[in-house]
Amino acid sequence: MKFKKQIYGMKAYQPGKPIEEVQKEFGLKEVVKLASNENPFGCSPKVKDFIVNNGMNFAIYPDGYAQELRTAVSQHLGVDESQLLFGNGSDDIIAIITRALLYPGVNTVMADPSFSQYSHNAEVEGAEVRKVPLKDGKHDLEKMLEAIDENTSIVWVCNPNNPTGTIVSDEELSSFIEKVPSDVLIVLDEAYFEYITDPAYKDTLHYVEEYPNVLIMRTFSKAYGLAAFRIGYAIGQSKLIATLDPVRAPFNNTVLSQKVAIVALEDQPFIQETVEQTEKGKQQYVEFCNKHGLKYYPSQTNFILFEVKADSDVIFQEMMKRGFIIRSGNALGTPGFIRVSIGTEEQNRKFLSLLEEVLKEQGVLA
């Protein structure tokens, strides 16, 4: 069969282990997943009420244009409806972007480590991938500018960055965008946008109005707690969105996902409470790291990446045996570190207590 030559040897995306698999493997009754940056507080109670009390016709295709959701999001953000592109999660948006703009002979620039799907999709399309190492856990924007040439088609800025959780300040971002050539698409991936509390970050929507080559990605999977429904969206100038839209699959959002996203969007007090509780939980990890002299990156997300001064895979395995699924830094390009999603206060307390035991067993702590 005539497969693209570049897909030979590629590996599929490896998500965090499912809870059921870990329960079965280790004979555990209770397992807490702190690996995929999901919202431990779930979603808005209004979403649950909607699902229970509203039926729908399952034989009818969803609205491919997502008109109701489009109207709700445009009003929430204060942008025109024509400036929105909806996807089956941000992963779908990334695939749409790369399919539209990447091919053999062009290149794409990104930070390293950052979200793996930028490079994965670029490789599928046969484009050259240029990875620029992070500097102190942050995007090295100057080096990224140096990596751009006449064949560059897309530059990715994951802000906040996954897996480090760090942000690019508004001052840094403004200078960067101004210097990127106008024929290069700048994608600002803001999956964790709602969690940002650092005043150095300013809302980026004005860049869309000022620059035709800026596209912002956001999602309902994180703070809104709707990861199972797969709703991501992009914001750009109308002409850019219209050019990308033909690449989108005809019915890439379900009827139910469109409905619940609208309900979730209306409950902003839930988002505020989620952010407040996440900040408190994050502080538990910061205090733990400070107490034991472990390096961590200041996170503006619902996860934290910190060092364990041991083999990340060993720590990952030992914590899984104890009922906690996390991500090993070895899988994220950050060996010697682990990435942990912020859980509830009780989940965090128990996790850190067990981690302390494991680090003592490994000779990291006295």
CSV table of C-alpha atoms in Angstrom, one decimal:
chain,number,residue,atom,x,y,z
A,1,MET,CA,0.0,0.0,0.0
A,2,LYS,CA,1.1,3.5,-0.8
A,3,PHE,CA,1.4,5.1,2.6
A,4,LYS,CA,3.2,8.4,3.1
A,5,LYS,CA,6.8,7.5,3.7
A,6,GLN,CA,7.0,9.9,6.7
A,7,ILE,CA,4.5,8.0,8.7
A,8,TYR,CA,6.7,4.9,8.9
A,9,GLY,CA,8.2,4.7,12.4
A,10,MET,CA,5.9,7.3,13.8
A,11,LYS,CA,4.1,6.6,17.1
A,12,ALA,CA,0.5,7.4,18.0
A,13,TYR,CA,-0.1,10.0,20.8
A,14,GLN,CA,0.4,8.3,24.2
A,15,PRO,CA,-2.1,9.7,26.7
A,16,GLY,CA,-2.0,9.1,30.4
A,17,LYS,CA,-3.0,5.6,31.4
A,18,PRO,CA,-6.8,5.0,31.9
A,19,ILE,CA,-8.0,4.5,35.5
A,20,GLU,CA,-9.5,1.1,34.8
A,21,GLU,CA,-6.3,-0.2,33.4
A,22,VAL,CA,-4.3,0.8,36.5
A,23,GLN,CA,-7.0,-0.6,38.8
A,24,LYS,CA,-6.8,-3.9,37.1
A,25,GLU,CA,-3.0,-4.0,36.9
A,26,PHE,CA,-2.3,-3.3,40.5
A,27,GLY,CA,-5.5,-4.5,42.1
A,28,LEU,CA,-6.5,-1.1,43.4
A,29,LYS,CA,-10.0,0.0,44.4
A,30,GLU,CA,-9.4,3.7,44.0
A,31,VAL,CA,-7.2,5.4,41.5
A,32,VAL,CA,-6.8,9.2,41.0
A,33,LYS,CA,-5.7,10.4,37.5
A,34,LEU,CA,-3.5,13.4,37.7
A,35,ALA,CA,-1.9,12.9,34.3
A,36,SER,CA,-4.0,14.7,31.6
A,37,ASN,CA,-4.7,18.1,33.1
A,38,GLU,CA,-8.4,17.4,33.5
A,39,ASN,CA,-10.6,19.5,35.8
A,40,PRO,CA,-10.9,17.5,39.1
A,41,PHE,CA,-14.0,19.6,40.0
A,42,GLY,CA,-15.8,18.3,36.9
A,43,CYS,CA,-18.0,20.6,34.9
A,44,SER,CA,-20.7,23.1,35.7
A,45,PRO,CA,-23.6,21.5,37.6
A,46,LYS,CA,-25.8,23.2,34.9
A,47,VAL,CA,-24.3,20.9,32.3
A,48,LYS,CA,-25.2,17.9,34.3
A,49,ASP,CA,-28.8,19.2,34.7
A,50,PHE,CA,-29.0,19.9,31.0
A,51,ILE,CA,-27.9,16.3,30.1
A,52,VAL,CA,-30.4,14.7,32.5
A,53,ASN,CA,-33.4,16.9,31.5
A,54,ASN,CA,-33.0,17.4,27.8
A,55,GLY,CA,-33.4,14.8,25.1
A,56,MET,CA,-32.4,15.1,21.4
A,57,ASN,CA,-32.9,13.3,18.1
A,58,PHE,CA,-29.9,11.1,17.7
A,59,ALA,CA,-30.7,10.4,14.0
A,60,ILE,CA,-30.1,14.0,12.9
A,61,TYR,CA,-26.6,15.2,11.9
A,62,PRO,CA,-25.2,18.1,14.0
A,63,ASP,CA,-25.1,21.6,12.7
A,64,GLY,CA,-21.8,21.6,10.8
A,65,TYR,CA,-21.5,25.4,11.2
A,66,ALA,CA,-22.3,25.2,15.0
A,67,GLN,CA,-24.5,28.3,14.7
A,68,GLU,CA,-25.8,28.4,18.3
A,69,LEU,CA,-22.4,27.7,19.8
A,70,ARG,CA,-20.8,30.2,17.4
A,71,THR,CA,-23.2,32.9,18.5
A,72,ALA,CA,-22.6,32.2,22.2
A,73,VAL,CA,-18.8,32.2,21.9
A,74,SER,CA,-18.8,35.3,19.7
A,75,GLN,CA,-20.9,37.2,22.2
A,76,HIS,CA,-18.8,36.0,25.1
A,77,LEU,CA,-15.5,37.1,23.4
A,78,GLY,CA,-16.8,40.1,21.6
A,79,VAL,CA,-15.7,38.9,18.2
A,80,ASP,CA,-17.6,38.5,14.9
A,81,GLU,CA,-19.1,35.0,14.3
A,82,SER,CA,-17.1,34.7,11.1
A,83,GLN,CA,-13.9,34.9,13.2
A,84,LEU,CA,-14.5,31.5,14.8
A,85,LEU,CA,-13.5,28.0,13.7
A,86,PHE,CA,-14.7,25.0,15.8
A,87,GLY,CA,-12.9,21.7,16.1
A,88,ASN,CA,-13.2,18.3,17.7
A,89,GLY,CA,-10.9,19.5,20.5
A,90,SER,CA,-7.8,21.6,19.9
A,91,ASP,CA,-6.1,18.6,18.4
A,92,ASP,CA,-8.6,18.8,15.5
A,93,ILE,CA,-7.8,22.5,15.0
A,94,ILE,CA,-4.1,21.7,14.9
A,95,ALA,CA,-4.7,19.1,12.3
A,96,ILE,CA,-6.7,21.5,10.2
A,97,ILE,CA,-4.0,24.1,10.4
A,98,THR,CA,-1.2,21.8,9.5
A,99,ARG,CA,-3.2,20.2,6.7
A,100,ALA,CA,-3.8,23.6,5.2
A,101,LEU,CA,-0.4,25.1,5.5
A,102,LEU,CA,2.3,22.4,5.8
A,103,TYR,CA,3.7,20.2,3.0
A,104,PRO,CA,7.2,19.1,1.8
A,105,GLY,CA,9.4,22.1,1.2
A,106,VAL,CA,8.1,24.3,4.0
A,107,ASN,CA,9.0,24.3,7.7
A,108,THR,CA,7.4,25.0,11.0
A,109,VAL,CA,9.0,26.5,14.2
A,110,MET,CA,8.1,25.6,17.7
A,111,ALA,CA,9.5,25.5,21.2
A,112,ASP,CA,10.9,22.3,22.7
A,113,PRO,CA,9.5,20.7,24.8
A,114,SER,CA,6.0,21.9,24.0
A,115,PHE,CA,2.8,20.2,22.9
A,116,SER,CA,3.7,17.2,20.9
A,117,GLN,CA,0.9,17.4,18.3
A,118,TYR,CA,2.5,20.4,16.6
A,119,SER,CA,5.4,18.4,15.4
A,120,HIS,CA,3.5,15.2,15.0
A,121,ASN,CA,1.0,16.7,12.5
A,122,ALA,CA,3.8,18.5,10.7
A,123,GLU,CA,5.7,15.3,10.2
A,124,VAL,CA,2.6,13.6,8.8
A,125,GLU,CA,2.4,16.4,6.2
A,126,GLY,CA,6.0,16.0,5.3
A,127,ALA,CA,7.1,19.5,6.5
A,128,GLU,CA,10.4,20.2,8.2
A,129,VAL,CA,10.1,20.7,12.0
A,130,ARG,CA,12.4,23.2,13.6
A,131,LYS,CA,12.5,22.9,17.4
A,132,VAL,CA,14.0,25.6,19.5
A,133,PRO,CA,15.0,24.6,23.1
A,134,LEU,CA,13.2,26.4,26.0
A,135,LYS,CA,15.2,28.9,28.0
A,136,ASP,CA,14.6,28.4,31.7
A,137,GLY,CA,11.3,26.6,30.9
A,138,LYS,CA,10.1,29.4,28.7
A,139,HIS,CA,9.9,30.0,24.9
A,140,ASP,CA,13.1,31.5,23.6
A,141,LEU,CA,11.4,33.9,21.2
A,142,GLU,CA,14.6,35.4,19.9
A,143,LYS,CA,16.0,32.0,18.9
A,144,MET,CA,12.6,31.2,17.4
A,145,LEU,CA,12.8,34.3,15.3
A,146,GLU,CA,16.2,33.3,14.1
A,147,ALA,CA,14.8,29.9,13.0
A,148,ILE,CA,12.2,31.5,10.7
A,149,ASP,CA,13.2,31.8,7.1
A,150,GLU,CA,11.5,32.3,3.7
A,151,ASN,CA,10.2,28.7,3.8
A,152,THR,CA,8.6,29.0,7.3
A,153,SER,CA,4.8,28.5,7.2
A,154,ILE,CA,3.7,28.3,10.8
A,155,VAL,CA,5.2,29.3,14.2
A,156,TRP,CA,3.6,27.9,17.3
A,157,VAL,CA,3.5,29.7,20.7
A,158,CYS,CA,2.0,27.5,23.4
A,159,ASN,CA,1.0,30.1,26.0
A,160,PRO,CA,1.0,28.9,28.8
A,161,ASN,CA,3.4,26.2,27.7
A,162,ASN,CA,2.7,22.5,28.1
A,163,PRO,CA,4.6,20.8,29.9
A,164,THR,CA,6.3,23.6,31.8
A,165,GLY,CA,3.2,25.8,32.5
A,166,THR,CA,5.2,29.0,31.9
A,167,ILE,CA,3.9,32.1,30.0
A,168,VAL,CA,5.2,34.5,27.5
A,169,SER,CA,4.6,38.0,28.8
A,170,ASP,CA,2.6,40.5,26.8
A,171,GLU,CA,5.6,42.6,26.3
A,172,GLU,CA,7.6,39.7,24.9
A,173,LEU,CA,4.8,38.5,22.7
A,174,SER,CA,4.0,41.9,21.3
A,175,SER,CA,7.7,42.3,20.2
A,176,PHE,CA,7.7,38.8,18.7
A,177,ILE,CA,4.5,39.1,16.7
A,178,GLU,CA,5.7,42.4,15.2
A,179,LYS,CA,8.9,40.8,13.9
A,180,VAL,CA,7.4,37.6,12.4
A,181,PRO,CA,7.0,37.9,8.7
A,182,SER,CA,3.4,38.6,7.6
A,183,ASP,CA,3.3,35.5,5.5
A,184,VAL,CA,4.0,33.2,8.5
A,185,LEU,CA,1.0,32.1,10.5
A,186,ILE,CA,1.5,32.7,14.3
A,187,VAL,CA,-0.6,30.2,16.3
A,188,LEU,CA,-1.1,31.1,20.0
A,189,ASP,CA,-2.3,28.0,21.7
A,190,GLU,CA,-4.1,29.1,24.8
A,191,ALA,CA,-5.6,25.9,26.1
A,192,TYR,CA,-5.0,27.0,29.7
A,193,PHE,CA,-6.0,30.6,29.1
A,194,GLU,CA,-8.7,30.6,31.9
A,195,TYR,CA,-6.1,29.6,34.6
A,196,ILE,CA,-3.7,32.5,34.0
A,197,THR,CA,-3.4,34.9,37.0
A,198,ASP,CA,0.0,36.5,36.2
A,199,PRO,CA,-0.6,40.2,35.3
A,200,ALA,CA,2.3,39.9,32.8
A,201,TYR,CA,-0.2,38.2,30.5
A,202,LYS,CA,-2.7,40.4,28.7
A,203,ASP,CA,-5.7,39.1,26.7
A,204,THR,CA,-4.4,38.4,23.2
A,205,LEU,CA,-7.6,39.0,21.2
A,206,HIS,CA,-6.5,42.4,20.1
A,207,TYR,CA,-3.6,40.8,18.2
A,208,VAL,CA,-6.2,39.1,15.9
A,209,GLU,CA,-7.6,42.5,15.0
A,210,GLU,CA,-4.2,44.0,14.4
A,211,TYR,CA,-2.5,41.1,12.6
A,212,PRO,CA,-4.0,39.0,9.8
A,213,ASN,CA,-1.5,36.2,10.5
A,214,VAL,CA,-2.4,35.6,14.1
A,215,LEU,CA,-4.7,32.7,15.1
A,216,ILE,CA,-5.6,31.9,18.7
A,217,MET,CA,-6.7,28.5,19.9
A,218,ARG,CA,-8.8,27.9,23.1
A,219,THR,CA,-10.7,24.9,24.4
A,220,PHE,CA,-13.6,23.7,26.6
A,221,SER,CA,-11.6,20.7,27.7
A,222,LYS,CA,-9.6,22.2,30.6
A,223,ALA,CA,-11.2,24.8,32.9
A,224,TYR,CA,-14.7,24.1,31.6
A,225,GLY,CA,-14.3,20.4,32.4
A,226,LEU,CA,-15.7,19.2,29.1
A,227,ALA,CA,-12.8,17.1,27.9
A,228,ALA,CA,-15.1,14.2,27.0
A,229,PHE,CA,-17.1,16.3,24.6
A,230,ARG,CA,-14.1,17.5,22.5
A,231,ILE,CA,-14.8,21.2,21.8
A,232,GLY,CA,-11.9,23.4,20.7
A,233,TYR,CA,-12.0,26.6,18.8
A,234,ALA,CA,-9.8,29.1,17.0
A,235,ILE,CA,-10.1,32.9,16.7
A,236,GLY,CA,-8.7,34.8,13.7
A,237,GLN,CA,-9.6,37.4,11.1
A,238,SER,CA,-12.6,36.4,9.0
A,239,LYS,CA,-10.5,35.9,5.8
A,240,LEU,CA,-8.1,33.5,7.6
A,241,ILE,CA,-10.9,31.5,9.1
A,242,ALA,CA,-12.7,31.3,5.7
A,243,THR,CA,-9.5,29.9,4.2
A,244,LEU,CA,-9.1,27.2,6.9
A,245,ASP,CA,-12.7,26.2,7.1
A,246,PRO,CA,-12.9,24.0,3.9
A,247,VAL,CA,-10.3,21.7,5.5
A,248,ARG,CA,-12.6,21.1,8.5
A,249,ALA,CA,-14.6,17.8,8.5
A,250,PRO,CA,-18.3,18.5,7.7
A,251,PHE,CA,-19.7,17.5,11.1
A,252,ASN,CA,-16.8,17.6,13.5
A,253,ASN,CA,-18.7,18.6,16.6
A,254,THR,CA,-21.6,16.5,18.0
A,255,VAL,CA,-25.1,17.8,18.7
A,256,LEU,CA,-24.6,17.2,22.5
A,257,SER,CA,-21.1,18.8,22.6
A,258,GLN,CA,-22.4,22.0,21.0
A,259,LYS,CA,-25.3,22.2,23.5
A,260,VAL,CA,-23.3,21.5,26.7
A,261,ALA,CA,-20.6,24.0,25.6
A,262,ILE,CA,-23.2,26.7,25.5
A,263,VAL,CA,-24.5,25.8,28.9
A,264,ALA,CA,-21.0,25.7,30.4
A,265,LEU,CA,-20.1,29.1,28.9
A,266,GLU,CA,-23.0,30.7,30.7
A,267,ASP,CA,-21.7,29.5,34.1
A,268,GLN,CA,-18.7,31.8,34.6
A,269,PRO,CA,-18.9,31.6,38.4
A,270,PHE,CA,-18.0,27.9,38.1
A,271,ILE,CA,-14.9,28.9,36.1
A,272,GLN,CA,-13.9,31.5,38.7
A,273,GLU,CA,-14.3,28.9,41.5
A,274,THR,CA,-12.3,26.4,39.5
A,275,VAL,CA,-9.4,28.8,39.1
A,276,GLU,CA,-9.4,29.8,42.8
A,277,GLN,CA,-9.4,26.2,43.9
A,278,THR,CA,-6.7,25.3,41.4
A,279,GLU,CA,-4.5,28.1,42.7
A,280,LYS,CA,-4.9,26.9,46.3
A,281,GLY,CA,-4.0,23.4,45.2
A,282,LYS,CA,-1.0,24.6,43.2
A,283,GLN,CA,0.3,26.2,46.3
A,284,GLN,CA,0.4,22.8,48.0
A,285,TYR,CA,2.9,21.7,45.4
A,286,VAL,CA,4.9,24.8,45.6
A,287,GLU,CA,5.3,24.5,49.4
A,288,PHE,CA,6.3,20.8,49.0
A,289,CYS,CA,9.0,21.7,46.4
A,290,ASN,CA,10.3,24.6,48.5
A,291,LYS,CA,10.4,22.4,51.6
A,292,HIS,CA,12.5,19.7,49.9
A,293,GLY,CA,14.6,21.9,47.6
A,294,LEU,CA,13.0,20.6,44.4
A,295,LYS,CA,13.1,22.8,41.3
A,296,TYR,CA,9.7,23.6,39.8
A,297,TYR,CA,8.4,25.9,37.0
A,298,PRO,CA,6.0,28.7,38.0
A,299,SER,CA,2.8,27.4,36.4
A,300,GLN,CA,0.0,29.4,35.0
A,301,THR,CA,-2.0,26.3,34.3
A,302,ASN,CA,-3.8,23.5,36.2
A,303,PHE,CA,-0.6,21.4,36.3
A,304,ILE,CA,2.9,21.7,37.7
A,305,LEU,CA,6.2,20.3,36.4
A,306,PHE,CA,8.8,19.7,39.1
A,307,GLU,CA,12.0,17.7,39.6
A,308,VAL,CA,12.2,14.5,41.6
A,309,LYS,CA,16.0,14.1,41.5
A,310,ALA,CA,15.4,10.5,40.4
A,311,ASP,CA,14.4,8.5,37.3
A,312,SER,CA,11.1,10.0,36.3
A,313,ASP,CA,9.8,6.6,35.0
A,314,VAL,CA,10.6,5.0,38.4
A,315,ILE,CA,8.6,7.7,40.3
A,316,PHE,CA,5.8,7.4,37.7
A,317,GLN,CA,5.6,3.6,38.3
A,318,GLU,CA,5.8,3.8,42.1
A,319,MET,CA,3.1,6.4,42.3
A,320,MET,CA,0.9,4.4,40.0
A,321,LYS,CA,1.3,1.4,42.3
A,322,ARG,CA,-0.1,3.7,45.0
A,323,GLY,CA,-3.1,4.7,43.0
A,324,PHE,CA,-2.0,8.0,41.3
A,325,ILE,CA,-1.5,8.3,37.6
A,326,ILE,CA,0.9,11.1,36.6
A,327,ARG,CA,3.2,11.9,33.7
A,328,SER,CA,6.8,11.0,33.6
A,329,GLY,CA,9.1,13.7,32.4
A,330,ASN,CA,10.9,11.2,30.3
A,331,ALA,CA,7.8,11.1,28.0
A,332,LEU,CA,7.6,14.9,27.9
A,333,GLY,CA,11.2,15.7,27.1
A,334,THR,CA,12.0,16.7,30.7
A,335,PRO,CA,13.9,13.8,32.3
A,336,GLY,CA,14.2,14.0,36.1
A,337,PHE,CA,10.9,15.8,36.4
A,338,ILE,CA,7.2,14.8,36.7
A,339,ARG,CA,4.1,16.6,35.6
A,340,VAL,CA,1.2,16.5,37.9
A,341,SER,CA,-2.3,17.8,37.3
A,342,ILE,CA,-3.7,19.8,40.2
A,343,GLY,CA,-6.3,17.8,42.0
A,344,THR,CA,-8.7,18.5,44.9
A,345,GLU,CA,-7.1,19.6,48.2
A,346,GLU,CA,-7.5,16.1,49.6
A,347,GLN,CA,-6.1,14.4,46.4
A,348,ASN,CA,-3.1,16.8,46.5
A,349,ARG,CA,-2.4,16.2,50.2
A,350,LYS,CA,-2.5,12.4,49.8
A,351,PHE,CA,-0.4,12.4,46.6
A,352,LEU,CA,2.3,14.6,48.2
A,353,SER,CA,2.4,12.4,51.3
A,354,LEU,CA,2.9,9.3,49.2
A,355,LEU,CA,5.4,11.0,47.0
A,356,GLU,CA,7.4,12.0,50.0
A,357,GLU,CA,7.6,8.3,51.0
A,358,VAL,CA,8.7,7.3,47.5
A,359,LEU,CA,11.4,9.9,47.3
A,360,LYS,CA,12.7,8.7,50.7
A,361,GLU,CA,12.8,5.1,49.3
A,362,GLN,CA,14.7,6.4,46.3
A,363,GLY,CA,17.2,8.1,48.5
A,364,VAL,CA,16.2,11.6,47.3
A,365,LEU,CA,15.0,12.7,50.7
A,366,ALA,CA,16.5,11.8,54.1
